Short mmCIF file of C-alpha atoms in Angstrom, two decimals:
data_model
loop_
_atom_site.label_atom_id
_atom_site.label_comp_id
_atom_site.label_asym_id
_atom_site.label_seq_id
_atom_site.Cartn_x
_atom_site.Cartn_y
_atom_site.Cartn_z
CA UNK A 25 112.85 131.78 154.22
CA UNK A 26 110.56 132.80 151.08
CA UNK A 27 112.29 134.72 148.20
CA UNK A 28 109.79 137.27 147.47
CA UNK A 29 111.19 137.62 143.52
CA UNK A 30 110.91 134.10 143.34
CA UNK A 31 108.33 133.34 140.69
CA UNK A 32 106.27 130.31 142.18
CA UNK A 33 107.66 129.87 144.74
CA UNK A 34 107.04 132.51 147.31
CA UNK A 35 105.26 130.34 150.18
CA UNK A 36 106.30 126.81 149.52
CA UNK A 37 108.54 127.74 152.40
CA UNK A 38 105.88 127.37 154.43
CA UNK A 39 105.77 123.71 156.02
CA UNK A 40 109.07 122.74 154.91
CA UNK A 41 110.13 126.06 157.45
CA UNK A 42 107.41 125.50 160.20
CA UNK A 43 108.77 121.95 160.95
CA UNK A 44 112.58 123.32 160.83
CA UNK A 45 111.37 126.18 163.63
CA UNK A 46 109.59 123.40 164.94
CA UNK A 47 112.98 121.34 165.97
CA UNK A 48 114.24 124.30 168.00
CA UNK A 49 110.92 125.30 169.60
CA UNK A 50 109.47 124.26 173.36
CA UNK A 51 105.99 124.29 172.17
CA UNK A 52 106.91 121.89 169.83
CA UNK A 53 107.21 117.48 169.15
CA UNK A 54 108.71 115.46 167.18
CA UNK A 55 109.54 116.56 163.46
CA UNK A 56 106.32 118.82 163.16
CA UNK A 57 104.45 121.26 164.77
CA UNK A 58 103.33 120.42 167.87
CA UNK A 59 100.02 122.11 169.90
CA UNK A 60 101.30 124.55 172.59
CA UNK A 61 99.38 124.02 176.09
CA UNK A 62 96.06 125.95 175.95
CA UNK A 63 94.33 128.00 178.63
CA UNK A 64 91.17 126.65 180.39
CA UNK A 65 88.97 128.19 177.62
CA UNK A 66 90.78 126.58 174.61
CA UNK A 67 89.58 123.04 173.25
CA UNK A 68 92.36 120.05 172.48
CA UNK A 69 93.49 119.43 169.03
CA UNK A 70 91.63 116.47 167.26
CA UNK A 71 94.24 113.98 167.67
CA UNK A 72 93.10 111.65 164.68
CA UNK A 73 92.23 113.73 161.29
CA UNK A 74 89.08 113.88 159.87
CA UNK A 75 88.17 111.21 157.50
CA UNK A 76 87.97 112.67 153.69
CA UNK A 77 85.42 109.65 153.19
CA UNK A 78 82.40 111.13 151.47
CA UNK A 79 84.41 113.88 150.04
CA UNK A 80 82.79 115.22 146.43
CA UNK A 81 84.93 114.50 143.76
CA UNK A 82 87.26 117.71 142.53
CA UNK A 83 85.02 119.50 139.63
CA UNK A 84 86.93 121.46 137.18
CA UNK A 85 85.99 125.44 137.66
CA UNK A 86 85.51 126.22 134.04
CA UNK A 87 83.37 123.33 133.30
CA UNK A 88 81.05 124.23 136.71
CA UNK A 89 80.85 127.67 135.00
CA UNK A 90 84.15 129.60 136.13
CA UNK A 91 86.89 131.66 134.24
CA UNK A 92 90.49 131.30 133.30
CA UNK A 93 91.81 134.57 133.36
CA UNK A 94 95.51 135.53 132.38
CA UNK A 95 97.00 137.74 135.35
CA UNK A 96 100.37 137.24 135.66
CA UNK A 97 102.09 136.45 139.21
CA UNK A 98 98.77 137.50 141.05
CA UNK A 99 98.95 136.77 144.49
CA UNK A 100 96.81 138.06 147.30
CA UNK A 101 93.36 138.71 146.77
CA UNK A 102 90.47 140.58 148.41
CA UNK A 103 87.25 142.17 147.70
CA UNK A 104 85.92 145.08 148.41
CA UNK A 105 82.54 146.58 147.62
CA UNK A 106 81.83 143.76 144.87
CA UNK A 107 85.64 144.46 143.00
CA UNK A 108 88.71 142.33 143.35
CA UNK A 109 91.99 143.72 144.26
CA UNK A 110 95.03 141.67 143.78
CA UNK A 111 98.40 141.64 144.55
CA UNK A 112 101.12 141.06 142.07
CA UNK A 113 104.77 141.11 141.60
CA UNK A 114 106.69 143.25 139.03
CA UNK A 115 110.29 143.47 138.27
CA UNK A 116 110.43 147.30 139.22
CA UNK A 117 108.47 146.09 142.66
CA UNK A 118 104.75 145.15 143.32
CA UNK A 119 101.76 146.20 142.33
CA UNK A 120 98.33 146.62 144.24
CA UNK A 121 95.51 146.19 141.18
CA UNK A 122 91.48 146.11 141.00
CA UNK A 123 90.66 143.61 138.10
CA UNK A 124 87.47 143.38 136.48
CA UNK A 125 85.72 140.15 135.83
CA UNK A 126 87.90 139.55 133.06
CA UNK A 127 91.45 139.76 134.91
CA UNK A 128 92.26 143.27 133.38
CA UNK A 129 93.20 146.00 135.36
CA UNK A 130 91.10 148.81 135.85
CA UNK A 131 93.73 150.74 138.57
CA UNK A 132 97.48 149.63 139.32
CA UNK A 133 99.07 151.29 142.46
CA UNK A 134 102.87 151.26 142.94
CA UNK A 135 104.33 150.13 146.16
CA UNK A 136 107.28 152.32 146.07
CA UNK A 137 109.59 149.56 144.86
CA UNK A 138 108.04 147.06 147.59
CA UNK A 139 106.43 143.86 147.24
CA UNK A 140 102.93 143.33 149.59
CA UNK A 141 104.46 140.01 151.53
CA UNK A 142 100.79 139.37 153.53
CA UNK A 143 97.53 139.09 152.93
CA UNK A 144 95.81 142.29 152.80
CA UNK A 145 91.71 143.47 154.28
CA UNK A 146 89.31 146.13 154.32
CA UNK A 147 87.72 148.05 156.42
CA UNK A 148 86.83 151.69 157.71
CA UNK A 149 85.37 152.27 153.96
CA UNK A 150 89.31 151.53 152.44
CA UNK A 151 91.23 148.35 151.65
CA UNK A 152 94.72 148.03 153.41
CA UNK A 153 97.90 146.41 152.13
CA UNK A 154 101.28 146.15 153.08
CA UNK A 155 104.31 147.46 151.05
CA UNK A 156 107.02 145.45 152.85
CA UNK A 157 109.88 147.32 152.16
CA UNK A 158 112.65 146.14 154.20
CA UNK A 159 113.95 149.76 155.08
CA UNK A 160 110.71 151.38 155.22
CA UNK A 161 107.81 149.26 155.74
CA UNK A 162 104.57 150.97 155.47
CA UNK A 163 101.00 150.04 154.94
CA UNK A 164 99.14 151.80 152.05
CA UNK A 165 94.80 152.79 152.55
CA UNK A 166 93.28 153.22 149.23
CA UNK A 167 89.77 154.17 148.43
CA UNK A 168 88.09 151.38 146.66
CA UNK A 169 86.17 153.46 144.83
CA UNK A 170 88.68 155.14 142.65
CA UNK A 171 91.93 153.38 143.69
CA UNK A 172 93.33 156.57 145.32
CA UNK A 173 96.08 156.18 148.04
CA UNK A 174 94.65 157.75 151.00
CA UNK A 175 97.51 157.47 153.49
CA UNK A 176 100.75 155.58 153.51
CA UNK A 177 101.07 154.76 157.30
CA UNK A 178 105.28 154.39 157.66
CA UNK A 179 106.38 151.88 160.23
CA UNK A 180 109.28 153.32 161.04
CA UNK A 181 112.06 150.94 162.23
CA UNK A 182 110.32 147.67 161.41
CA UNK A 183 109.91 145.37 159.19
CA UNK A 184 106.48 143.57 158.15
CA UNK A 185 106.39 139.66 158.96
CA UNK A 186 106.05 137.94 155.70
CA UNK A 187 102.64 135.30 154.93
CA UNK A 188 100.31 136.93 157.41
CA UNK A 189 97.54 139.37 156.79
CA UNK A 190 96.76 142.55 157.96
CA UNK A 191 93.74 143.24 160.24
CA UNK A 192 91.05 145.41 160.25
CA UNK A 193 88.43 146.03 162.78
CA UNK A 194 87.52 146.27 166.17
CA UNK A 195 88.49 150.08 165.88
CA UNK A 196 92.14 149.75 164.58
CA UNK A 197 93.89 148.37 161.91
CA UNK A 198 96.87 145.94 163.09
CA UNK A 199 99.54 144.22 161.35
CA UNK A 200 102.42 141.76 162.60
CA UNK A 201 105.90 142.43 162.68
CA UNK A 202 109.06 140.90 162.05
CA UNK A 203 111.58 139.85 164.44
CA UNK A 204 114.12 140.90 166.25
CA UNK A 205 110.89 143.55 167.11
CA UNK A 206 108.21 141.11 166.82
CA UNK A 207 105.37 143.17 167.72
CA UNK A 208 101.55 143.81 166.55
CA UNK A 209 101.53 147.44 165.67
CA UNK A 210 98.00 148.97 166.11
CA UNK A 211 97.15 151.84 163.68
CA UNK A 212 94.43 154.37 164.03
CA UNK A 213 91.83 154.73 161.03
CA UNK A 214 90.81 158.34 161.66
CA UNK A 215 94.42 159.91 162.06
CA UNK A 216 96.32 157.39 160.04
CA UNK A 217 98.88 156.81 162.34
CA UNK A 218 100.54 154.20 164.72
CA UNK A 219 99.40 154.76 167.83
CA UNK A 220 100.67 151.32 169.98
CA UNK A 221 103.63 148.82 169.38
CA UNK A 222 102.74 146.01 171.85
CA UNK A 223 104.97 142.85 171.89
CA UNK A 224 103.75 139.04 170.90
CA UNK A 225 104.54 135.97 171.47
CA UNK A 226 107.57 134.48 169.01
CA UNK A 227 105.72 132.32 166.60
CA UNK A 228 102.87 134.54 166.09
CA UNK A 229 102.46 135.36 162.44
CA UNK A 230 98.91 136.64 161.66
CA UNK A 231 96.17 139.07 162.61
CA UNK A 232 92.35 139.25 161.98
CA UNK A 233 90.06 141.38 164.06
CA UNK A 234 86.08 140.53 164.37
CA UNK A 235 83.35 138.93 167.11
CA UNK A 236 84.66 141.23 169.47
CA UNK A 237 88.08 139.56 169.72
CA UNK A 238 91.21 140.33 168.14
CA UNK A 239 92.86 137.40 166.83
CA UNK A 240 96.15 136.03 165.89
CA UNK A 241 97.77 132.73 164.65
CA UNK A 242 100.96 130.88 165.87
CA UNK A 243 101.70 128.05 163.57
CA UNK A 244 104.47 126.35 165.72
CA UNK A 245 102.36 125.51 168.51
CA UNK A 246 99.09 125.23 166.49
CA UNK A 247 97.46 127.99 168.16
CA UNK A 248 94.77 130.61 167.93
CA UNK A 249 95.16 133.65 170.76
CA UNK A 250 92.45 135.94 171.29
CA UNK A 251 93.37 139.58 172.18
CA UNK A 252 91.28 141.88 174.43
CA UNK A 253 91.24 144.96 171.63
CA UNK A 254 91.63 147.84 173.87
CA UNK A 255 94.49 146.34 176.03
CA UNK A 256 96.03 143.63 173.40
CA UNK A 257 96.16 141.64 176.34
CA UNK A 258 95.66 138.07 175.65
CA UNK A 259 92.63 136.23 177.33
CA UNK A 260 92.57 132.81 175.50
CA UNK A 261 94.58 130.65 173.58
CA UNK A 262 92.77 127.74 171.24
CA UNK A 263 94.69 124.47 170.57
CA UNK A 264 93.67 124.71 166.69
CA UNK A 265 95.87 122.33 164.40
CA UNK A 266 99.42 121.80 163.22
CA UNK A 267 100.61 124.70 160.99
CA UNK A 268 97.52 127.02 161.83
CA UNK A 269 98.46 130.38 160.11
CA UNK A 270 96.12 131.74 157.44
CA UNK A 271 92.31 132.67 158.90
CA UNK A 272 88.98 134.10 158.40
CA UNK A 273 86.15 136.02 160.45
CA UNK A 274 82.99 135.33 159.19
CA UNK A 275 79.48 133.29 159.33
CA UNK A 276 79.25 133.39 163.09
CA UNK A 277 83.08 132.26 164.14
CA UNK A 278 86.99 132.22 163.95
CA UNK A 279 88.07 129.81 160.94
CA UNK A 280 91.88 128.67 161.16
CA UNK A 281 93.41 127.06 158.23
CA UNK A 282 96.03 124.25 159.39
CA UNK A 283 98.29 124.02 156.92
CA UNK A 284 99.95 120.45 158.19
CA UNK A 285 97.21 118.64 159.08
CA UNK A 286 95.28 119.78 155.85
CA UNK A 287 92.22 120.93 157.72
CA UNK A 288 90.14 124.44 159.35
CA UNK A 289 89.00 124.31 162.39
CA UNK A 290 85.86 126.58 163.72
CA UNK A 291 86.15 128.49 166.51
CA UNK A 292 83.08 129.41 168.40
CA UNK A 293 83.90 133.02 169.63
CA UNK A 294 81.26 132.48 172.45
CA UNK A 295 83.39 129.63 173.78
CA UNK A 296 86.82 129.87 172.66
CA UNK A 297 86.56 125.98 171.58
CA UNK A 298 86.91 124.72 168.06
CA UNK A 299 83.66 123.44 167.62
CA UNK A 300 84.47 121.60 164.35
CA UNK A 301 87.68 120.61 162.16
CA UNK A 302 86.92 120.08 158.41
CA UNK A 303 89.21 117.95 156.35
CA UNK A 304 90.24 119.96 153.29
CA UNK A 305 93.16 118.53 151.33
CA UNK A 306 94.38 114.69 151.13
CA UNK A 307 97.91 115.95 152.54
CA UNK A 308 99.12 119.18 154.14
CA UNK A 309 98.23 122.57 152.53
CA UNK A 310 101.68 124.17 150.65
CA UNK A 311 100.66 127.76 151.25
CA UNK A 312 97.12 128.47 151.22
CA UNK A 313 94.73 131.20 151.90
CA UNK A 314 91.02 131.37 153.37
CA UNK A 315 87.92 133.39 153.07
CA UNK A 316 84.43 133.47 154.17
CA UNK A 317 81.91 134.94 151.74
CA UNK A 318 78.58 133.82 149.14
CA UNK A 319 77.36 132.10 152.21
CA UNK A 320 80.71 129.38 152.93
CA UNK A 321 84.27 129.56 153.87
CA UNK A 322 86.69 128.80 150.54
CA UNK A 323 89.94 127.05 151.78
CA UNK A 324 92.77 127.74 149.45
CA UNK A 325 94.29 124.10 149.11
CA UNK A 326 97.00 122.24 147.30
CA UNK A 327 94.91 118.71 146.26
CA UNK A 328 93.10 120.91 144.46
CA UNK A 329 92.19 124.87 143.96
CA UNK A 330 89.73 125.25 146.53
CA UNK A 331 87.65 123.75 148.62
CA UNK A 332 83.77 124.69 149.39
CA UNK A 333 82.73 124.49 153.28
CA UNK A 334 79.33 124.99 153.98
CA UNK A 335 79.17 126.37 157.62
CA UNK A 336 75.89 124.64 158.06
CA UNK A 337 76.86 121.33 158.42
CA UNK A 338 80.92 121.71 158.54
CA UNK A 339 81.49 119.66 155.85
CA UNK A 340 83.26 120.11 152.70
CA UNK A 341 80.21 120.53 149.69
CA UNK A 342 82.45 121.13 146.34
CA UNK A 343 85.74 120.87 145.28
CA UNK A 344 87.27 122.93 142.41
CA UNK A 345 90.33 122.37 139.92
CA UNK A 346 92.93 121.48 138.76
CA UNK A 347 95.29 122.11 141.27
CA UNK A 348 97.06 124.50 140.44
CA UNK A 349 100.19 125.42 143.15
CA UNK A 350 100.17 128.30 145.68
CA UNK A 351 97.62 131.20 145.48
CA UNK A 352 95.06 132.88 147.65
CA UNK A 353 91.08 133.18 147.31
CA UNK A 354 88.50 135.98 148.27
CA UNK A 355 84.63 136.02 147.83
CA UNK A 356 81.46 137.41 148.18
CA UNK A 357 77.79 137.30 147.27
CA UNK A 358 78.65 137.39 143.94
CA UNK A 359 81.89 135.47 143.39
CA UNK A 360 84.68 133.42 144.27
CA UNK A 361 87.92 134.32 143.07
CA UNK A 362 90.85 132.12 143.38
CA UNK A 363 94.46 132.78 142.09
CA UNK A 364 97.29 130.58 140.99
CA UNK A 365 100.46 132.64 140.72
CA UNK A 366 102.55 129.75 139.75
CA UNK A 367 100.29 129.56 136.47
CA UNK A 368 99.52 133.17 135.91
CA UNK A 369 95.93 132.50 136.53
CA UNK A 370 93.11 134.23 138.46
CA UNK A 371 89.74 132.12 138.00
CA UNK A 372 86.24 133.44 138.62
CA UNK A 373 83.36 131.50 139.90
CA UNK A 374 79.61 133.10 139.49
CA UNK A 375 78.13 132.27 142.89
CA UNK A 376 74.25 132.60 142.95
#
């Protein structure tokens, strides 16, 4: 499991662990993960990977215009209305900040002692993170605008399940739990409270909500569900890749980062079929992130920092460096922000 004090190393556990579930799971073959059997609506995993033929040559950031900037052990990113909030670790517990474009901190919220273990989101006007405290769990709305906590929603009882990402959208905010209560807890935005605990699959590890589907991510059997909202009833599973687990809603479809095979797949929403998979690292990913924004999807990868998928063609346009070990990325019209926790960087890229 990750040690979330660990400096740099908080998700290398992530392949290295998904092939040892792997050996004790049914959905599983051979040393890695294997594809779980799909519903009628779900498309087959591309059996041979995509050829990285072609590929553009990695570009360093700073000399395509980007910024170094010195944030130490930043972590998860995401922005809301045009500022970047990042996560990051401190020895009295983590941190939620808003940086402004040149890494400093403009608002630092306390998590109570807790570290945020998952990818965070926005939505409902507020951005939502997780403070996983192992004894009290809760997740924490703050008001972009000022950086004011406007509730702390306790999930009393559970624990948050680390390397996910909370979900927000399709009326609710959700997040993933931890076993032995695995469960996707569904919170309501205008009383700020839970209001359902429904049980998931074992495997499950993820949650984004958008296109009129709730979604979630089971990186054992390589598989993308798709939840009716209002029941959390699942109506179709999607063969994605090995090691799908980080994900993005955006640009017209459901993008799944595979983390083994080193690729995203694009999931039409209409169909419930991957409609694409896009090579994105020479090897597998060791932790990575994904975002949609600026008009392309950014995949977080290890071969490099990130790489540049233009949802036009599905092909990889740009690649950015030096690699630089685990992190996360976020974006939008105006920017693409990647961080590199291991090296106490966040880097900025002008888009436009």
């Amino acid at each position: 499991m990750a040690v979330l004090s660990s400096r740099g190393g908080r998700r290398r556990w992530l392949v290295a662990g998904a092939v040892l579930a792997c050996l004790g799971s049914a959905g599983c073959s051979g040393a890695t993960d294997g594809p779980g059997k799909a519903s009628s609506s779900s498309s087959a995993v591309t059996t041979s990977a995509p050829s990285t033929k072609g590929w553009p040559p990695v570009s360093d950031l700073v000399g395509a215009g980007g910024t170094a900037l010195s944030v130490q052990d930043a972590d998860w990113m995401q922005v809301v209305e045009g500022h970047l909030w990042t996560a990051v670790s401190r020895p009295e517990g983590g941190v939620v900040q808003q940086l402004d474009d040149r890494g400093r901190p403009r608002t630092s919220i306390a998590n109570a002692g807790a570290e945020t273990c998952t990818a965070m989101d926005s939505g409902f006007g507020s951005l939502w993170a997780a403070a996983c405290d192992p004894t009290s769990a809760s997740v924490l709305r703050i008001d972009p605008s000022n950086g004011r906590v406007q509730a702390r929603v306790t999930l009393t009882g559970l624990q948050i399940l680390e390397e996910g990402s909370v979900a927000s959208g399709e009326g609710a905010v959700w997040v993933v739990t931890a076993p032995p209560q695995h469960q996707l807890v569904r919170i309501d935005p205008k009383s700020n409270t839970v209001v359902s605990r429904t049980a998931i699959p074992d495997g499950v590890v993820a949650a984004r909500a958008g296109l009129g589907g709730l979604w979630l991510t089971d990186p054992i059997r390589g598989e993308l569900l798709r939840l009716d909202p209002r029941t959390q009833k699942v109506v179709a599973k999607v063969a994605a890749g090995q090691g799908a687990r980080f994900f993005a809603v955006g640009a017209g479809a459901v993008w799944v980062q595979n983390n083994i095979d080193g690729t995203v797949s694009r999931i039409d929403p209409s169909t419930n079929a991957v409609v694409a998979t896009v090579k994105v690292d020479g090897g597998a990913v060791d932790g990575g992130d994904l975002a949609v924004g600026g008009g392309f999807v950014w995949a977080r990868v290890s071969d490099a920092l990130v790489a540049k998928i233009d949802p036009a063609t599905n092909e990889v346009v740009a690649r950015y460096g030096p690699a630089g070990g685990s992190g996360s990325v976020a974006a939008d019209d105006s920017a693409v922000w990647i961080s590199a926790h291991d090296l106490d960087v966040v880097y900025r890229l002008p888009l436009g």
